[in-house]
XYZ file of N, CA and C in Angstrom:
702
model
N 24.573 43.193 -11.777
C 24.752 42.425 -10.557
C 26.229 42.085 -10.382
N 26.774 42.321 -9.201
C 28.195 42.092 -8.950
C 28.466 40.626 -8.635
N 29.742 40.259 -8.709
C 30.146 38.893 -8.362
C 29.809 38.579 -6.909
N 29.934 39.594 -6.061
C 29.632 39.414 -4.643
C 28.146 39.111 -4.435
N 27.295 39.823 -5.182
C 25.854 39.584 -5.086
C 25.504 38.177 -5.564
N 26.124 37.757 -6.654
C 25.874 36.418 -7.186
C 26.310 35.353 -6.181
N 27.459 35.564 -5.556
C 27.946 34.630 -4.541
C 26.967 34.557 -3.373
N 26.495 35.698 -2.920
C 25.551 35.738 -1.803
C 24.240 35.043 -2.148
N 23.765 35.262 -3.372
C 22.515 34.627 -3.786
C 22.663 33.121 -3.890
N 23.807 32.659 -4.356
C 24.050 31.214 -4.409
C 24.085 30.612 -3.019
N 24.712 31.317 -2.102
C 24.774 30.825 -0.721
C 23.377 30.749 -0.106
N 22.531 31.706 -0.465
C 21.182 31.769 0.105
C 20.217 30.784 -0.536
N 20.315 30.601 -1.864
C 19.275 29.874 -2.584
C 19.670 28.504 -3.135
N 20.937 28.107 -3.046
C 21.355 26.827 -3.639
C 20.539 25.656 -3.129
N 20.263 25.636 -1.841
C 19.512 24.517 -1.263
C 18.069 24.882 -0.940
N 17.628 26.026 -1.447
C 16.262 26.481 -1.172
C 15.279 25.900 -2.181
N 14.000 26.018 -1.876
C 12.954 25.647 -2.822
C 13.067 26.570 -4.040
N 13.020 26.011 -5.258
C 13.109 26.848 -6.462
C 12.094 27.986 -6.487
N 10.946 27.772 -5.872
C 9.915 28.805 -5.821
C 10.443 30.064 -5.128
N 11.258 29.874 -4.099
C 11.816 31.018 -3.375
C 12.727 31.837 -4.279
N 13.598 31.152 -5.014
C 14.508 31.838 -5.939
C 13.727 32.562 -7.034
N 12.750 31.886 -7.618
C 11.950 32.481 -8.682
C 11.159 33.689 -8.181
N 10.604 33.572 -6.999
C 9.840 34.687 -6.433
C 10.723 35.908 -6.246
N 11.925 35.694 -5.720
C 12.863 36.809 -5.513
C 13.154 37.515 -6.835
N 13.502 36.763 -7.866
C 13.900 37.371 -9.138
C 12.711 37.952 -9.905
N 11.566 37.264 -9.888
C 10.394 37.781 -10.596
C 9.906 39.078 -9.963
N 9.962 39.158 -8.646
C 9.555 40.389 -7.954
C 10.549 41.515 -8.198
N 11.829 41.181 -8.213
C 12.864 42.217 -8.345
C 12.976 42.743 -9.775
N 12.844 41.846 -10.764
C 13.130 42.259 -12.144
C 11.895 42.481 -13.006
N 10.723 42.107 -12.516
C 9.464 42.430 -13.189
C 9.467 42.074 -14.687
N 9.487 43.100 -15.561
C 9.438 42.856 -17.005
C 10.820 42.695 -17.632
N 11.852 42.581 -16.787
C 13.224 42.417 -17.283
C 13.727 40.984 -17.127
N 12.806 40.064 -16.894
C 13.167 38.652 -16.697
C 12.217 37.788 -17.505
N 12.725 36.671 -18.037
C 11.874 35.757 -18.812
C 12.377 34.332 -18.678
N 11.462 33.401 -18.790
C 11.804 31.977 -18.863
C 12.019 31.604 -20.309
N 13.202 31.079 -20.603
C 13.497 30.559 -21.932
C 13.184 29.069 -21.919
N 12.124 28.664 -22.600
C 11.640 27.284 -22.521
C 11.890 26.508 -23.806
N 12.420 25.302 -23.643
C 12.556 24.385 -24.770
C 11.395 23.393 -24.790
N 10.476 23.548 -23.856
C 9.326 22.663 -23.678
C 9.721 21.294 -23.134
N 10.963 21.164 -22.648
C 11.395 19.929 -22.010
C 10.761 19.786 -20.634
N 10.985 18.654 -19.991
C 10.356 18.373 -18.697
C 10.698 19.442 -17.663
N 11.976 19.826 -17.594
C 12.393 20.835 -16.616
C 11.727 22.176 -16.879
N 11.662 22.570 -18.142
C 11.056 23.864 -18.471
C 9.549 23.852 -18.243
N 8.934 22.699 -18.372
C 7.505 22.602 -18.064
C 7.270 22.776 -16.558
N 8.174 22.228 -15.754
C 8.109 22.442 -14.307
C 8.233 23.931 -13.996
N 9.210 24.574 -14.634
C 9.424 25.999 -14.391
C 8.259 26.846 -14.880
N 7.629 26.444 -15.983
C 6.455 27.168 -16.473
C 5.349 27.154 -15.430
N 5.131 25.983 -14.826
C 4.122 25.882 -13.778
C 4.484 26.769 -12.596
N 5.745 26.736 -12.180
C 6.186 27.532 -11.034
C 6.079 29.028 -11.313
N 6.570 29.432 -12.468
C 6.600 30.859 -12.828
C 5.182 31.417 -12.914
N 4.277 30.708 -13.584
C 2.914 31.213 -13.733
C 2.144 31.177 -12.419
N 2.566 30.306 -11.483
C 1.913 30.293 -10.175
C 2.312 31.513 -9.355
N 3.490 32.073 -9.647
C 3.967 33.275 -8.961
C 3.429 34.530 -9.632
N 3.504 34.554 -10.959
C 3.056 35.705 -11.738
C 2.482 35.201 -13.056
N 1.163 35.238 -13.169
C 0.509 34.689 -14.370
C 0.883 35.449 -15.640
N 1.413 36.663 -15.476
C 1.789 37.459 -16.633
C 3.288 37.424 -16.924
N 4.017 36.571 -16.226
C 5.466 36.475 -16.446
C 5.758 36.086 -17.884
N 6.843 36.607 -18.400
C 7.187 36.370 -19.805
C 7.837 34.998 -19.985
N 7.359 34.254 -20.976
C 7.921 32.950 -21.343
C 8.092 32.938 -22.860
N 9.256 32.494 -23.324
C 9.444 32.405 -24.769
C 10.105 31.094 -25.144
N 9.968 30.723 -26.405
C 10.615 29.526 -26.932
C 11.142 29.829 -28.323
N 11.992 28.937 -28.830
C 12.582 29.099 -30.157
C 12.043 28.009 -31.075
N 11.481 28.420 -32.187
C 11.038 27.457 -33.203
C 12.092 27.421 -34.297
N 12.890 26.376 -34.310
C 13.988 26.248 -35.275
C 13.515 25.887 -36.672
N 12.271 25.461 -36.775
C 11.763 24.970 -38.049
C 11.983 23.482 -38.246
N 12.621 22.830 -37.253
C 12.908 21.393 -37.372
C 12.410 20.625 -36.137
N 11.433 21.171 -35.436
C 10.953 20.551 -34.206
C 10.006 19.381 -34.484
N 9.814 18.531 -33.474
C 8.835 17.444 -33.539
C 7.418 18.024 -33.507
N 6.494 17.340 -34.155
C 5.100 17.794 -34.112
C 4.570 17.783 -32.677
N 5.063 16.832 -31.880
C 4.637 16.751 -30.476
C 5.012 18.009 -29.696
N 6.111 18.630 -30.078
C 6.549 19.849 -29.401
C 5.604 21.004 -29.707
N 5.200 21.119 -30.963
C 4.251 22.175 -31.325
C 2.922 21.989 -30.587
N 2.479 20.751 -30.507
C 1.228 20.476 -29.809
C 1.339 20.833 -28.322
N 2.528 20.606 -27.750
C 2.735 20.903 -26.337
C 2.690 22.410 -26.068
N 3.194 23.206 -27.001
C 3.108 24.665 -26.852
C 1.652 25.073 -26.677
N 0.799 24.536 -27.522
C -0.621 24.870 -27.471
C -1.257 24.404 -26.165
N -0.979 23.164 -25.763
C -1.559 22.634 -24.526
C -1.100 23.422 -23.304
N 0.172 23.818 -23.300
C 0.733 24.552 -22.160
C 0.105 25.933 -22.040
N -0.037 26.620 -23.158
C -0.652 27.950 -23.136
C -2.083 27.887 -22.603
N -2.823 26.884 -23.014
C -4.208 26.745 -22.567
C -4.279 26.355 -21.094
N -3.382 25.473 -20.664
C -3.376 25.010 -19.277
C -3.113 26.156 -18.305
N -2.124 26.998 -18.629
C -1.708 28.054 -17.704
C -2.199 29.438 -18.116
N -3.072 29.460 -19.115
C -3.645 30.733 -19.577
C -2.559 31.785 -19.809
N -1.560 31.363 -20.532
C -0.439 32.234 -20.848
C -0.197 32.239 -22.351
N 0.663 33.118 -22.808
C 1.056 33.155 -24.211
C 2.563 32.992 -24.294
N 2.997 31.857 -24.781
C 4.433 31.631 -24.966
C 4.859 32.322 -26.256
N 5.783 33.260 -26.148
C 6.288 33.951 -27.336
C 7.161 32.982 -28.137
N 6.999 32.985 -29.430
C 7.772 32.094 -30.300
C 8.669 32.931 -31.208
N 9.972 32.655 -31.128
C 10.946 33.349 -31.969
C 11.437 32.401 -33.057
N 11.467 32.921 -34.289
C 11.844 32.126 -35.453
C 13.200 32.583 -35.992
N 13.927 31.699 -36.660
C 15.171 32.122 -37.310
C 14.886 33.027 -38.496
N 15.855 33.863 -38.848
C 15.726 34.690 -40.038
C 15.832 33.798 -41.266
N 14.967 33.998 -42.223
C 14.881 33.085 -43.368
C 16.107 33.144 -44.284
N 16.656 34.327 -44.505
C 17.740 34.457 -45.481
C 19.003 33.687 -45.081
N 19.512 33.821 -43.853
C 20.701 33.050 -43.482
C 20.469 31.537 -43.531
N 19.277 31.105 -43.111
C 18.973 29.673 -43.152
C 18.917 29.185 -44.594
N 18.299 29.962 -45.456
C 18.199 29.574 -46.868
C 19.576 29.484 -47.514
N 20.433 30.464 -47.251
C 21.784 30.437 -47.816
C 22.571 29.245 -47.288
N 22.443 28.957 -46.015
C 23.147 27.832 -45.399
C 22.717 26.503 -46.031
N 21.433 26.323 -46.186
C 20.914 25.069 -46.748
C 21.305 24.922 -48.215
N 21.240 26.020 -48.960
C 21.616 25.957 -50.365
C 23.097 25.618 -50.533
N 23.924 26.112 -49.628
C 25.363 25.891 -49.738
C 25.790 24.523 -49.219
N 25.127 24.043 -48.155
C 25.639 22.852 -47.461
C 24.645 21.710 -47.322
N 23.419 21.911 -47.784
C 22.452 20.818 -47.730
C 21.497 20.937 -46.559
N 20.366 20.276 -46.675
C 19.311 20.371 -45.674
C 19.726 19.760 -44.339
N 20.542 18.698 -44.372
C 20.995 18.036 -43.143
C 22.500 18.191 -42.966
N 22.988 19.393 -43.155
C 24.423 19.678 -43.099
C 25.057 19.311 -41.779
N 24.278 19.301 -40.696
C 24.806 19.105 -39.341
C 25.429 17.735 -39.138
N 25.069 16.751 -39.959
C 25.665 15.419 -39.821
C 27.099 15.365 -40.354
N 27.490 16.334 -41.162
C 28.777 16.273 -41.861
C 29.961 16.724 -41.024
N 29.732 17.648 -40.069
C 30.836 18.126 -39.225
C 30.286 18.895 -38.040
N 31.103 18.993 -36.999
C 30.710 19.783 -35.834
C 30.553 21.243 -36.226
N 31.430 21.703 -37.112
C 31.364 23.098 -37.563
C 30.028 23.384 -38.253
N 29.603 22.464 -39.108
C 28.311 22.634 -39.775
C 27.162 22.621 -38.782
N 27.251 21.710 -37.823
C 26.189 21.607 -36.825
C 26.105 22.894 -36.003
N 27.250 23.450 -35.650
C 27.246 24.690 -34.872
C 26.730 25.867 -35.699
N 27.010 25.849 -36.990
C 26.480 26.900 -37.857
C 24.957 26.826 -37.912
N 24.444 25.612 -38.014
C 22.995 25.417 -38.046
C 22.375 25.863 -36.724
N 23.002 25.471 -35.605
C 22.505 25.877 -34.292
C 22.523 27.398 -34.153
N 23.553 28.018 -34.693
C 23.633 29.474 -34.588
C 22.470 30.129 -35.334
N 22.278 29.721 -36.580
C 21.242 30.356 -37.396
C 19.832 30.064 -36.898
N 19.629 28.862 -36.402
C 18.279 28.462 -36.015
C 17.961 28.730 -34.541
N 19.006 28.857 -33.691
C 18.762 28.995 -32.257
C 19.428 30.224 -31.638
N 20.718 30.384 -31.846
C 21.446 31.433 -31.144
C 21.055 32.838 -31.597
N 20.912 33.030 -32.897
C 20.540 34.354 -33.386
C 19.130 34.732 -32.923
N 18.148 33.838 -33.036
C 16.824 34.175 -32.500
C 16.847 34.416 -30.990
N 17.693 33.668 -30.283
C 17.786 33.839 -28.837
C 18.266 35.238 -28.480
N 19.235 35.742 -29.220
C 19.732 37.096 -28.960
C 18.625 38.130 -29.133
N 17.754 37.919 -30.099
C 16.615 38.825 -30.274
C 15.635 38.698 -29.112
N 15.459 37.464 -28.637
C 14.546 37.246 -27.512
C 15.073 37.903 -26.237
N 16.382 38.017 -26.125
C 17.007 38.596 -24.932
C 16.933 40.122 -24.879
N 16.576 40.740 -25.969
C 16.572 42.206 -26.007
C 15.687 42.782 -24.904
N 16.259 43.668 -24.086
C 15.518 44.302 -23.001
C 15.495 43.525 -21.702
N 16.142 42.354 -21.678
C 16.153 41.537 -20.460
C 17.423 41.765 -19.626
N 17.282 41.538 -18.323
C 18.426 41.535 -17.417
C 18.700 40.129 -16.881
N 17.671 39.278 -16.895
C 17.781 37.927 -16.316
C 17.031 36.937 -17.187
N 17.642 35.744 -17.378
C 16.879 34.665 -18.020
C 16.862 33.437 -17.131
N 15.715 32.778 -17.130
C 15.478 31.589 -16.320
C 15.675 30.357 -17.187
N 16.475 29.411 -16.704
C 16.805 28.198 -17.472
C 16.438 26.943 -16.700
N 16.231 25.866 -17.432
C 15.897 24.582 -16.820
C 17.079 23.636 -16.698
N 18.292 24.174 -16.688
C 19.478 23.311 -16.611
C 19.561 22.595 -15.262
N 20.047 21.350 -15.315
C 20.330 20.586 -14.103
C 21.763 20.056 -14.176
N 22.439 19.999 -13.064
C 23.844 19.610 -13.029
C 24.064 18.180 -13.506
N 23.111 17.294 -13.259
C 23.321 15.888 -13.595
C 22.963 15.546 -15.042
N 22.562 16.549 -15.835
C 22.116 16.264 -17.196
C 23.233 15.779 -18.105
N 24.447 16.314 -17.964
C 25.546 15.907 -18.845
C 26.875 16.355 -18.269
N 27.954 15.858 -18.887
C 29.305 16.195 -18.420
C 29.621 17.665 -18.630
N 28.861 18.348 -19.490
C 29.112 19.767 -19.746
C 28.359 20.662 -18.755
N 27.613 20.070 -17.824
C 26.772 20.881 -16.945
C 26.995 20.615 -15.459
N 28.004 19.844 -15.118
C 28.182 19.423 -13.732
C 28.506 20.565 -12.780
N 29.056 21.652 -13.287
C 29.486 22.737 -12.396
C 28.563 23.949 -12.419
N 27.359 23.815 -12.948
C 26.466 24.966 -12.999
C 26.025 25.370 -11.599
N 25.762 26.667 -11.450
C 25.297 27.229 -10.193
C 23.837 27.660 -10.324
N 23.197 27.881 -9.202
C 21.806 28.337 -9.219
C 21.716 29.737 -9.818
N 22.695 30.581 -9.517
C 22.757 31.922 -10.086
C 24.124 32.105 -10.747
N 24.139 32.515 -12.010
C 25.385 32.661 -12.758
C 25.362 33.960 -13.563
N 26.551 34.410 -13.928
C 26.665 35.521 -14.858
C 26.956 34.958 -16.239
N 26.091 35.265 -17.201
C 26.251 34.799 -18.570
C 27.041 35.859 -19.341
N 28.327 35.600 -19.483
C 29.229 36.562 -20.121
C 28.868 36.787 -21.579
N 28.479 35.731 -22.270
C 28.194 35.833 -23.706
C 26.999 36.734 -23.999
N 26.008 36.697 -23.127
C 24.789 37.455 -23.377
C 24.620 38.658 -22.452
N 25.603 38.847 -21.548
C 25.576 39.990 -20.635
C 24.297 40.016 -19.803
N 23.968 38.834 -19.274
C 22.756 38.662 -18.481
C 23.044 37.811 -17.255
N 22.217 37.959 -16.240
C 22.209 37.011 -15.137
C 21.378 35.811 -15.586
N 21.885 34.620 -15.356
C 21.156 33.395 -15.694
C 20.864 32.643 -14.402
N 19.613 32.295 -14.192
C 19.294 31.517 -13.003
C 18.818 30.124 -13.412
N 19.277 29.144 -12.649
C 18.982 27.732 -12.898
C 18.299 27.166 -11.649
N 17.013 27.437 -11.451
C 16.343 27.043 -10.213
C 16.371 25.544 -9.922
N 16.478 24.714 -10.966
C 16.467 23.257 -10.786
C 17.865 22.657 -10.864
N 18.888 23.485 -10.717
C 20.277 23.025 -10.897
C 20.608 21.800 -10.067
N 20.105 21.723 -8.859
C 20.447 20.630 -7.950
C 19.406 19.523 -7.916
N 18.356 19.659 -8.711
C 17.306 18.641 -8.726
C 17.760 17.392 -9.475
N 17.217 16.258 -9.064
C 17.439 15.007 -9.788
C 16.317 14.815 -10.799
N 16.523 13.892 -11.721
C 15.480 13.586 -12.700
C 14.216 13.105 -11.995
N 14.390 12.331 -10.934
C 13.233 11.827 -10.189
C 12.424 12.979 -9.592
N 13.105 13.973 -9.056
C 12.399 15.117 -8.498
C 11.561 15.831 -9.559
N 12.134 15.947 -10.755
C 11.421 16.597 -11.850
C 10.128 15.854 -12.159
N 10.236 14.541 -12.323
C 9.053 13.775 -12.723
C 8.057 13.599 -11.589
N 8.531 13.538 -10.359
C 7.610 13.498 -9.224
C 6.777 14.776 -9.174
N 7.422 15.910 -9.458
C 6.730 17.197 -9.431
C 5.721 17.286 -10.578
N 6.116 16.814 -11.757
C 5.205 16.815 -12.910
C 3.943 16.010 -12.608
N 4.123 14.842 -12.003
C 2.979 13.989 -11.677
C 2.118 14.620 -10.580
N 2.766 15.193 -9.577
C 2.046 15.806 -8.459
C 1.184 16.979 -8.916
N 1.705 17.784 -9.835
C 1.015 19.001 -10.255
C 0.202 18.830 -11.546
N 0.255 17.652 -12.150
C -0.487 17.426 -13.390
C -0.002 18.298 -14.528
N 1.298 18.444 -14.650
C 1.905 19.328 -15.641
C 1.933 18.644 -17.010
N 1.496 19.314 -18.071
C 1.573 18.715 -19.413
C 3.024 18.549 -19.845
N 3.311 17.443 -20.528
C 4.678 17.205 -20.993
C 4.654 16.529 -22.350
N 5.800 16.532 -23.000
C 5.920 15.959 -24.341
C 5.779 14.437 -24.271
N 4.848 13.825 -25.020
C 4.668 12.370 -24.984
C 5.896 11.600 -25.447
N 6.821 12.262 -26.133
C 8.056 11.580 -26.539
C 8.886 11.159 -25.333
N 8.699 11.838 -24.199
C 9.415 11.434 -22.985
C 9.059 9.997 -22.602
N 7.836 9.589 -22.895
C 7.396 8.222 -22.562
C 7.889 7.199 -23.579
N 8.544 7.668 -24.632
C 9.041 6.777 -25.682
C 10.561 6.743 -25.737
N 11.193 7.115 -24.617
C 12.653 7.000 -24.529
C 13.416 8.251 -24.919
N 12.729 9.399 -24.961
C 13.376 10.665 -25.296
C 13.442 11.560 -24.055
N 14.475 11.444 -23.220
C 14.549 12.300 -22.039
C 14.884 13.744 -22.365
N 15.597 13.974 -23.460
C 15.980 15.318 -23.885
C 15.556 15.485 -25.340
N 14.780 16.538 -25.626
C 14.168 16.683 -26.945
C 14.535 18.027 -27.552
N 15.120 17.982 -28.744
C 15.452 19.194 -29.468
C 14.874 19.130 -30.861
N 15.700 19.437 -31.859
C 15.259 19.328 -33.252
C 15.115 17.856 -33.635
N 14.153 17.555 -34.468
C 13.866 16.158 -34.818
C 15.052 15.436 -35.443
N 15.792 16.028 -36.400
C 16.902 15.284 -37.000
C 18.083 15.063 -36.058
N 18.138 15.843 -34.980
C 19.291 15.797 -34.076
C 18.968 15.121 -32.751
N 17.830 14.438 -32.688
C 17.390 13.811 -31.443
C 16.936 12.384 -31.717
N 17.351 11.477 -30.873
C 16.874 10.090 -30.946
C 16.538 9.607 -29.544
N 15.806 8.499 -29.472
C 15.557 7.866 -28.182
C 16.865 7.272 -27.668
N 17.012 7.201 -26.354
C 18.233 6.616 -25.803
C 18.018 5.142 -25.487
N 19.118 4.427 -25.371
C 19.093 3.011 -25.043
C 19.217 2.833 -23.536
N 18.796 1.691 -22.997
C 18.917 1.456 -21.554
C 20.361 1.631 -21.086
N 20.543 2.399 -20.020
C 21.873 2.609 -19.463
C 22.628 3.790 -20.041
N 22.096 4.391 -21.127
C 22.772 5.539 -21.717
C 22.526 6.800 -20.896
N 23.445 7.751 -21.028
C 23.299 9.057 -20.419
C 22.035 9.720 -20.958
N 21.373 10.551 -20.129
C 20.102 11.131 -20.540
C 20.236 12.112 -21.702
N 21.468 12.575 -21.968
C 21.680 13.479 -23.115
C 22.257 12.739 -24.315
N 22.337 11.415 -24.232
C 22.941 10.631 -25.316
C 22.178 10.750 -26.625
N 20.900 11.061 -26.546
C 20.096 11.160 -27.753
C 20.179 12.492 -28.466
N 20.886 13.450 -27.890
C 21.050 14.761 -28.518
C 22.363 14.784 -29.281
N 22.333 15.202 -30.560
C 23.527 15.213 -31.407
C 24.297 13.894 -31.204
N 23.568 12.800 -31.390
C 24.006 11.461 -31.007
C 25.232 10.975 -31.762
N 25.612 11.638 -32.835
C 26.784 11.238 -33.609
C 28.060 11.917 -33.106
N 27.947 12.789 -32.098
C 29.102 13.523 -31.593
C 29.585 12.957 -30.258
N 30.780 13.376 -29.853
C 31.312 13.008 -28.543
C 30.581 13.794 -27.458
N 30.477 13.241 -26.231
C 29.734 13.909 -25.154
C 30.210 15.324 -24.848
N 31.508 15.594 -24.979
C 32.022 16.908 -24.577
C 31.750 18.015 -25.594
N 31.139 17.682 -26.730
C 30.783 18.716 -27.724
C 29.279 18.948 -27.781
N 28.522 18.236 -26.979
C 27.067 18.241 -27.118
C 26.392 19.439 -26.457
N 26.694 20.623 -26.938
C 25.980 21.830 -26.572
C 25.830 22.647 -27.857
N 24.714 23.351 -27.961
C 24.480 24.142 -29.166
C 25.104 25.523 -29.075
N 25.493 25.909 -27.849
C 26.073 27.241 -27.659
C 25.206 28.142 -26.805
N 23.971 27.742 -26.534
C 23.092 28.545 -25.693
C 23.659 28.694 -24.294
N 24.330 27.641 -23.818
C 24.813 27.652 -22.436
C 26.326 27.625 -22.345
N 26.981 28.131 -23.374
C 28.428 28.213 -23.390
C 28.924 29.221 -22.375
N 29.984 28.855 -21.654
C 30.550 29.758 -20.641
C 31.728 30.523 -21.205
């Protein structure tokens, strides 16, 4: 896809209903497109939308080995609700084992470098395997989620993965997300009701305090401008 095509698609779909954008890409790319789901509120919205367009659309998630039990339960509930099979990609055991033996089970608390190494082994490497054969990936990113995401577009070129990335909910507010979840009866992680707006690995996620940014609970010991694992690096 050329830069001109991406520009045209952004002009056409930035203010459109996400269903319109998803329908265009799912119809055009067929088996070359997939939703990458973290099982967060936004991705649950997209799961409902995607399966309403194409019940056989591909959806995958990454099991880092450090997820909350509530997240595993949500995978099961979501598959049953939408009669779909979410593909689960796991990290390779040998690199993770070597990393833990060398630096400890909770190495990510010691430095940003360690945390990024852990994210790479548990998330980025499996993600690259999940991307094999794809031309487009669907993401649940929203511009208001954090200072690292304010400039995202509905349609982007992902240079790192050589893929088109679409963010159908880029312009949505948190209220829009939850209004849609309630309207459609979409299953969601019960941790959201306990102060966890953003949920990742259990050791790297905490509930947020009143008035905190919605991503404050992710990698909570780091500064806001470093709080990305690398999945959405530009």
